N, CA and C of each residue as an Amber inpcrd file, in Angstrom:
protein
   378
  20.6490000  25.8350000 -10.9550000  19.8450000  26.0730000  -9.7770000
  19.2110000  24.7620000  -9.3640000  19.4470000  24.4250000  -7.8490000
  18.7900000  23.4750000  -7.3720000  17.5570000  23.5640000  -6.9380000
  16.3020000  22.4400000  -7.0900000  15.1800000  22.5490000  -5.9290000
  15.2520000  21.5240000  -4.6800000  14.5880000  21.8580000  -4.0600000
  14.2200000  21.4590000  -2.9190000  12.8900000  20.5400000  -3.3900000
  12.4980000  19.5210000  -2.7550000  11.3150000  18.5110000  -2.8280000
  10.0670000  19.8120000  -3.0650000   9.6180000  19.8580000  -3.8710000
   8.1420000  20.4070000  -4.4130000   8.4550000  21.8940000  -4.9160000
   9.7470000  22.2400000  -4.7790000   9.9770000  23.6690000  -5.3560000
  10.4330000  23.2560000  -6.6580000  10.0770000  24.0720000  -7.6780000
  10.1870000  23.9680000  -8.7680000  11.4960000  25.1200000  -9.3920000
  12.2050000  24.9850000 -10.4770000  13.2720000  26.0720000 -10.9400000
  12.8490000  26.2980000 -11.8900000  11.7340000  26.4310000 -12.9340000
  11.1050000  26.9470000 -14.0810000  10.7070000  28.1940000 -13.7120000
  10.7890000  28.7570000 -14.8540000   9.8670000  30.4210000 -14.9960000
   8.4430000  30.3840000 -14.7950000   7.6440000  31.9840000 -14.7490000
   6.3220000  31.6810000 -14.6480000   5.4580000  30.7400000 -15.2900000
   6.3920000  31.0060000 -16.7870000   5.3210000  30.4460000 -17.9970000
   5.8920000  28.9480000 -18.5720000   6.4920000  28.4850000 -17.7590000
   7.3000000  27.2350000 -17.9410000   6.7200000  25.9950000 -17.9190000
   6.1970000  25.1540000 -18.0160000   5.8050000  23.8930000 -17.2560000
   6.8480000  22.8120000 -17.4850000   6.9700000  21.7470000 -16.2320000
   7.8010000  21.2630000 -16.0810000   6.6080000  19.6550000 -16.3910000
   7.5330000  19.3900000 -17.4030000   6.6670000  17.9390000 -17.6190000
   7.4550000  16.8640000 -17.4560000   6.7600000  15.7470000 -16.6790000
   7.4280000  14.8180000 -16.0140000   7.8060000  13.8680000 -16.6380000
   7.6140000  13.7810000 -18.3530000   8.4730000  12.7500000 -19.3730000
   9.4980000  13.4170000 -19.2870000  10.0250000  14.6430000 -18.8690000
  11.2630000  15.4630000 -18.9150000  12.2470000  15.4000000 -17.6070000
  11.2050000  15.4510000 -17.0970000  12.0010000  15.5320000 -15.6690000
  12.0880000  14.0650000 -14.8740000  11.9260000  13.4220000 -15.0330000
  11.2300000  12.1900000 -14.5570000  11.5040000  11.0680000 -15.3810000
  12.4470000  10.9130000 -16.5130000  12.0040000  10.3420000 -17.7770000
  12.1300000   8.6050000 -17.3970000  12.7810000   8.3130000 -16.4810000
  12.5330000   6.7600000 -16.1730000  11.5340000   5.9380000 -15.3650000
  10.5540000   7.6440000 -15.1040000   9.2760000   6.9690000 -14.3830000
   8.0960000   7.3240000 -15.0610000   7.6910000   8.2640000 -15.9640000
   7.1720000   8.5880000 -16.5370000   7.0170000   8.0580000 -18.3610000
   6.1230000   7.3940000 -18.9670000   6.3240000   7.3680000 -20.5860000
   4.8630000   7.6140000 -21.0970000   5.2220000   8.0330000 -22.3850000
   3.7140000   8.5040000 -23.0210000   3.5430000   7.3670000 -23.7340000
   1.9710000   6.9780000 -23.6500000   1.8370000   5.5320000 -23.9820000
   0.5930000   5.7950000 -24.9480000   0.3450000   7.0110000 -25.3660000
  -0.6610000   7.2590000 -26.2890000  -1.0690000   9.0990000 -25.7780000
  -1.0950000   9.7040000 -27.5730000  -1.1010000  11.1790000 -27.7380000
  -1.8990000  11.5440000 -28.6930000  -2.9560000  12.4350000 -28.2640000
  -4.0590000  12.8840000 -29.6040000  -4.1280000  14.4030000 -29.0450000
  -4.9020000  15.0720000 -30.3410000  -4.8730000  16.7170000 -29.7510000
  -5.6020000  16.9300000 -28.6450000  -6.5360000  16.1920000 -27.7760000
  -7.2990000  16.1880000 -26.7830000  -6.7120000  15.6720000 -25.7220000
  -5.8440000  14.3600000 -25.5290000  -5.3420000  13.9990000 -24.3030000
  -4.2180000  13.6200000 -24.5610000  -3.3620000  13.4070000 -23.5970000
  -2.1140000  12.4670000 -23.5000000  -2.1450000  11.6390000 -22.4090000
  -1.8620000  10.0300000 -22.7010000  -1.9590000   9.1730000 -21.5460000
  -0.5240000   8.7710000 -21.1990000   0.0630000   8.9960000 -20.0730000
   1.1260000   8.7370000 -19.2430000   1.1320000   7.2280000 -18.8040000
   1.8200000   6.3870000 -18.6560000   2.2300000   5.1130000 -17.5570000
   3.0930000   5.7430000 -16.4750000   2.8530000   6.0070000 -14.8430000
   3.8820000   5.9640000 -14.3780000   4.3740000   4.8790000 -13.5560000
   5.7060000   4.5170000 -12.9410000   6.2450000   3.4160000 -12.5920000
   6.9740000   4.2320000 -11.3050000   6.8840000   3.3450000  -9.9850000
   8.6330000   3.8380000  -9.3290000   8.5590000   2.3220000  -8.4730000
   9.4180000   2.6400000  -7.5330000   9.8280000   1.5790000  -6.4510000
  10.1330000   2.5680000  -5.5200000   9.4830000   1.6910000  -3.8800000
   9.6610000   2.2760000  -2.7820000  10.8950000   3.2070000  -2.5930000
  10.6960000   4.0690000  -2.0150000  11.4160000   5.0540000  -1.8850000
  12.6550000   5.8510000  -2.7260000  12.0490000   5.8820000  -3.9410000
  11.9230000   6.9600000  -4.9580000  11.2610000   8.4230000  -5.0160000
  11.5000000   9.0180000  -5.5940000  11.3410000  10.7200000  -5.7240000
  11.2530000  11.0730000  -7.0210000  10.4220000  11.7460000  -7.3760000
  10.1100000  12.9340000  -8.1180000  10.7000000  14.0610000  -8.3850000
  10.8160000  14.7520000  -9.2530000  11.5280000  15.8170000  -9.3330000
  10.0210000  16.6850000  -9.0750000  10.0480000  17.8630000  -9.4320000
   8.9570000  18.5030000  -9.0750000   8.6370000  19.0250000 -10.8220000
   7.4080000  18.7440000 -11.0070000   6.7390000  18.2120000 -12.4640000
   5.1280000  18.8720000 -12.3050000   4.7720000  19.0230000 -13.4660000
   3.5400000  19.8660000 -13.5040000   2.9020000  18.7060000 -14.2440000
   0.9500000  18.7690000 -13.7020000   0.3840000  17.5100000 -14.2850000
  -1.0510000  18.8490000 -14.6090000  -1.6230000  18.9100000 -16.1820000
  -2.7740000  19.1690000 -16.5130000  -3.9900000  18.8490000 -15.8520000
  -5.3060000  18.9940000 -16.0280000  -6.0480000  18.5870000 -15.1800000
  -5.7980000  17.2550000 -16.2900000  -6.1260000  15.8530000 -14.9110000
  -6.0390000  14.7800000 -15.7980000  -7.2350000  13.6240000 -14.4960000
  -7.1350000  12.4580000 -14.9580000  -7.5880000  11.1230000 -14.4820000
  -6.8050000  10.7490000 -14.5450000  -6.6890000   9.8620000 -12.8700000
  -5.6400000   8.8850000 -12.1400000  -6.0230000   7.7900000 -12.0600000
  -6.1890000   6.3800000 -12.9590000  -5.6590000   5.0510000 -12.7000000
  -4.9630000   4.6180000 -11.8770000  -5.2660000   4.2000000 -10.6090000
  -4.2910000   3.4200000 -10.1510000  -4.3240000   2.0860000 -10.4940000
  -3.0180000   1.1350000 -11.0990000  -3.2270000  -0.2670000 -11.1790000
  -2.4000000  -0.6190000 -10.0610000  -1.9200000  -0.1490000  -9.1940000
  -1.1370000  -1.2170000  -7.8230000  -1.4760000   0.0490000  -7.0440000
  -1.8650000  -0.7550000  -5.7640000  -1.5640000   0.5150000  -4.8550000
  -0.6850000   0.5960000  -4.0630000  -1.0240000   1.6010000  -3.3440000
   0.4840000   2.7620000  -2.7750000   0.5160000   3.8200000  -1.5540000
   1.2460000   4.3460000  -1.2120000   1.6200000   4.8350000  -0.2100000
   2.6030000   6.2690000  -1.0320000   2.4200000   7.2300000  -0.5810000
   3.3430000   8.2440000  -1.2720000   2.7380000   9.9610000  -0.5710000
   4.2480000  10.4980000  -0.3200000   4.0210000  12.1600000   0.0320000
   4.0670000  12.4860000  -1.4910000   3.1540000  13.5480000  -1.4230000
   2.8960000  14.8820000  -2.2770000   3.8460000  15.9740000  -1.9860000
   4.3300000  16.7040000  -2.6390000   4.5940000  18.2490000  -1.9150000
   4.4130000  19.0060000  -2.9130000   4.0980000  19.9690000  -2.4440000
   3.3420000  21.3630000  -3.7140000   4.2320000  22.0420000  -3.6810000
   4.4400000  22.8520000  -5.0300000   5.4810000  23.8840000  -5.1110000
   5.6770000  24.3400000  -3.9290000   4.5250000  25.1100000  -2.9380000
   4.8840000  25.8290000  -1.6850000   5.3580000  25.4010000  -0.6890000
   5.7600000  23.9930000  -0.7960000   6.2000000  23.1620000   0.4270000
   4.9280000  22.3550000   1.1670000   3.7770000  22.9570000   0.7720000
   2.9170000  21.9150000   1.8810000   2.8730000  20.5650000   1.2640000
   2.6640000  19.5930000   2.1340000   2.6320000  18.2520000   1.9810000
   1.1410000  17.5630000   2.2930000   1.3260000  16.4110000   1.5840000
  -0.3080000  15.2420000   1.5040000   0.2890000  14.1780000   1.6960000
   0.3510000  13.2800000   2.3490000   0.3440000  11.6490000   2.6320000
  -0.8390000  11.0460000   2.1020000  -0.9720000  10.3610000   0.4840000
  -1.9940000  10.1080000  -0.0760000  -1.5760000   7.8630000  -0.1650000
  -2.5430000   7.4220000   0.0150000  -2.8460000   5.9370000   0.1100000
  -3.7170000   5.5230000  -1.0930000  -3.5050000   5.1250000  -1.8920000
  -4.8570000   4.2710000  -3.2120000  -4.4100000   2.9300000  -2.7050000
  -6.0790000   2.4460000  -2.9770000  -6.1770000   0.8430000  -3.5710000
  -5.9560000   0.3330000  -5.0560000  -5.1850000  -0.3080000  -5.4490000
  -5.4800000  -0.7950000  -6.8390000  -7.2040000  -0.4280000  -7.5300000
  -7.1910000  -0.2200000  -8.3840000  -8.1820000   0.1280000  -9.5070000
  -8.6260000   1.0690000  -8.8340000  -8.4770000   2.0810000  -8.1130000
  -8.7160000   3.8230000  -7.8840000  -8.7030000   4.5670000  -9.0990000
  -9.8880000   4.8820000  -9.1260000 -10.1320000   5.9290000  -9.9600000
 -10.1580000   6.9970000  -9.4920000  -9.2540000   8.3120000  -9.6480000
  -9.3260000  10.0290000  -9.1950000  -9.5550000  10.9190000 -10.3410000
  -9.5410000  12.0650000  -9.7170000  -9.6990000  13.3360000 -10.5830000
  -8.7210000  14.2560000  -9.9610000  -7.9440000  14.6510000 -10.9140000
  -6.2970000  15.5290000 -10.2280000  -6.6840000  16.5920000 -11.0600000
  -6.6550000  17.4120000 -10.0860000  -6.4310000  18.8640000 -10.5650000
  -5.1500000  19.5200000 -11.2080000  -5.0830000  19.9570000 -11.9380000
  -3.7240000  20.7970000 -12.5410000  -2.9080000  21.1930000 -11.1970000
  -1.6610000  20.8490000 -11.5230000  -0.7910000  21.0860000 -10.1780000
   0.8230000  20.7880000 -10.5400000   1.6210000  21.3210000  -9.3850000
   2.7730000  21.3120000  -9.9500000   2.7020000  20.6310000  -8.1180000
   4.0930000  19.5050000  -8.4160000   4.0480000  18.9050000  -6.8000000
   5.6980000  17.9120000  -7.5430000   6.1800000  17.8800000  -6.0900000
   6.9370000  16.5230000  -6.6680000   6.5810000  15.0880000  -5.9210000
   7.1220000  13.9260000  -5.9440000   5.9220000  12.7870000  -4.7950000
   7.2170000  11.6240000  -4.3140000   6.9480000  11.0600000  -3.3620000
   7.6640000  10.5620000  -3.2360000   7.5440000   8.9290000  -2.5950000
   7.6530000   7.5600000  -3.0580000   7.1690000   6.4770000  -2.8230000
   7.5630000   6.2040000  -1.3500000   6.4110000   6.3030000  -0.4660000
   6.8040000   6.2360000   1.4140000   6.4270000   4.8640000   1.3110000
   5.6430000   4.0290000   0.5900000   5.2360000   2.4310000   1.0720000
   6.2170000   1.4180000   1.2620000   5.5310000   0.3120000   0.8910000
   6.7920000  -1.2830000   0.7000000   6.5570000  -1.1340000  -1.0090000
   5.7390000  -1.2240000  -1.6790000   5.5230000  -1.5390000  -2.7820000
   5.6260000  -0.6710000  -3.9110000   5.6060000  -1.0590000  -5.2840000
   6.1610000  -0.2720000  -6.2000000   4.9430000   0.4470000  -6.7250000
   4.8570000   1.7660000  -7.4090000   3.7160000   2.3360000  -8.0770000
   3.7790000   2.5280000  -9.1640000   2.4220000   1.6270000  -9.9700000
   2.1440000   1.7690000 -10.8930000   1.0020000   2.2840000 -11.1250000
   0.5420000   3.6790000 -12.1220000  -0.4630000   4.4070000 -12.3080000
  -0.4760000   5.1530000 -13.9900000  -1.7840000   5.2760000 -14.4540000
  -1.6470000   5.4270000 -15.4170000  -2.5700000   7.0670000 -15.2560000
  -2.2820000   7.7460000 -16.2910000  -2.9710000   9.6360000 -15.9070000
  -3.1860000   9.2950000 -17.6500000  -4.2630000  10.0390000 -17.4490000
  -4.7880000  10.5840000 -18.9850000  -5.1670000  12.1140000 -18.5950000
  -4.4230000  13.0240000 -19.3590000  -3.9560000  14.1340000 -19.2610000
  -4.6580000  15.1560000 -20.3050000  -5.7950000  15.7480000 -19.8700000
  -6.9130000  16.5630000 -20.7400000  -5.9190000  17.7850000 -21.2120000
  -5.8200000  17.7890000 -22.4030000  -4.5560000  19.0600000 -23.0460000
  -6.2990000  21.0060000 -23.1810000  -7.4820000  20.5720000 -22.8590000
  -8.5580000  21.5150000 -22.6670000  -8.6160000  21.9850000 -21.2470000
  -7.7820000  23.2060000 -20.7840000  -7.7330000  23.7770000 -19.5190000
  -9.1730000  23.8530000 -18.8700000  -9.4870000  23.6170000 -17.5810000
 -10.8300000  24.1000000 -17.2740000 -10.6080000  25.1110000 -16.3330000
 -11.7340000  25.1910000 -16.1000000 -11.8960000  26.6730000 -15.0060000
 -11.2730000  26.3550000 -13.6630000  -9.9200000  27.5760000 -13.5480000
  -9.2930000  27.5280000 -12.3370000  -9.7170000  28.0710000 -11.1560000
 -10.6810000  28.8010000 -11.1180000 -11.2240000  29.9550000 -10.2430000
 -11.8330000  29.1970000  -8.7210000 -11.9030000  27.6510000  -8.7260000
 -12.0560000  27.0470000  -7.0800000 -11.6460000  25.8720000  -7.0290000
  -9.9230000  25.8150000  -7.2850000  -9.1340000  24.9060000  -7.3770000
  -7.8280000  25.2120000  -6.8330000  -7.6150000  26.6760000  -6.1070000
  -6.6880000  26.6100000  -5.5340000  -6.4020000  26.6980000  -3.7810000
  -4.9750000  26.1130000  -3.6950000  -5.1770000  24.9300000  -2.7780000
  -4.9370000  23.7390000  -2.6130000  -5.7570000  23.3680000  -4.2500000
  -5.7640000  21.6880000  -3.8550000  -4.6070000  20.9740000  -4.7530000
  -4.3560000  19.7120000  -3.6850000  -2.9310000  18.8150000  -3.9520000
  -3.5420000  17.1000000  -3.8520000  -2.8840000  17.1270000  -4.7130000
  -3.3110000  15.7690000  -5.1130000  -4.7070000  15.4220000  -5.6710000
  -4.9020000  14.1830000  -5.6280000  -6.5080000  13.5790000  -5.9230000
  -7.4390000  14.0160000  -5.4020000  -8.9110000  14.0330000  -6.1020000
  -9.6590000  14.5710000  -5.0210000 -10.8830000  13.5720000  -5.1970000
């Protein structure tokens, strides 16, 4: 089964993790029972598969230019400056590099779910 940009082909209870799906843009660069920290990498106009991210913190070290798309199809045109610091909500999206330049970002990935109950909706950084 194929997806489409932000549709996902996993089951309900599936998560699609982006060292899996993703594995030449994505690497785990440090793992404890509390977090996992990701490096990710691409070059302009690259794609994502569509990948599920925990609630985590977004490092940006270069900035960037890049669509979002959420499982449901809606889309975000999101812009960072180098050394951006975010807060990403748990989300399943795939992304895709729209700039000139390459993205590099690092996620530290809280494995302690928090409360979902006024978080849906939201895509991308906030």
């Amino acid at each position: 089964m194929s997806a489409t940009p932000g549709q996902s082909t996993k089951g309900a209870d599936e998560v699609a993790d982006p060292t899996q799906t993703d594995p030449d843009k994505y690497r785990v660069v440090f793992e404890n029972d509390r977090v996992r920290v990701l490096e990710y990498r691409d070059e302009p106009g690259q794609q994502t598969s569509p990948h599920d991210h925990p609630d985590s913190v977004m490092v940006t070290l270069s900035g960037f230019d890049r669509r979002l798309i959420a499982a449901g199809g809606e889309s975000r045109e999101v812009t960072l400056e180098p050394g951006a610091v975010r807060w990403l909500d748990a989300q399943t999206h795939s992304g895709e590099n729209t700039g000139s330049t390459p993205t590099h970002v690092v996620f530290v990935e809280l494995k302690e779910p928090g409360d979902r109950s006024d978080v849906e909706g939201r895509l991308g950084p906030s």
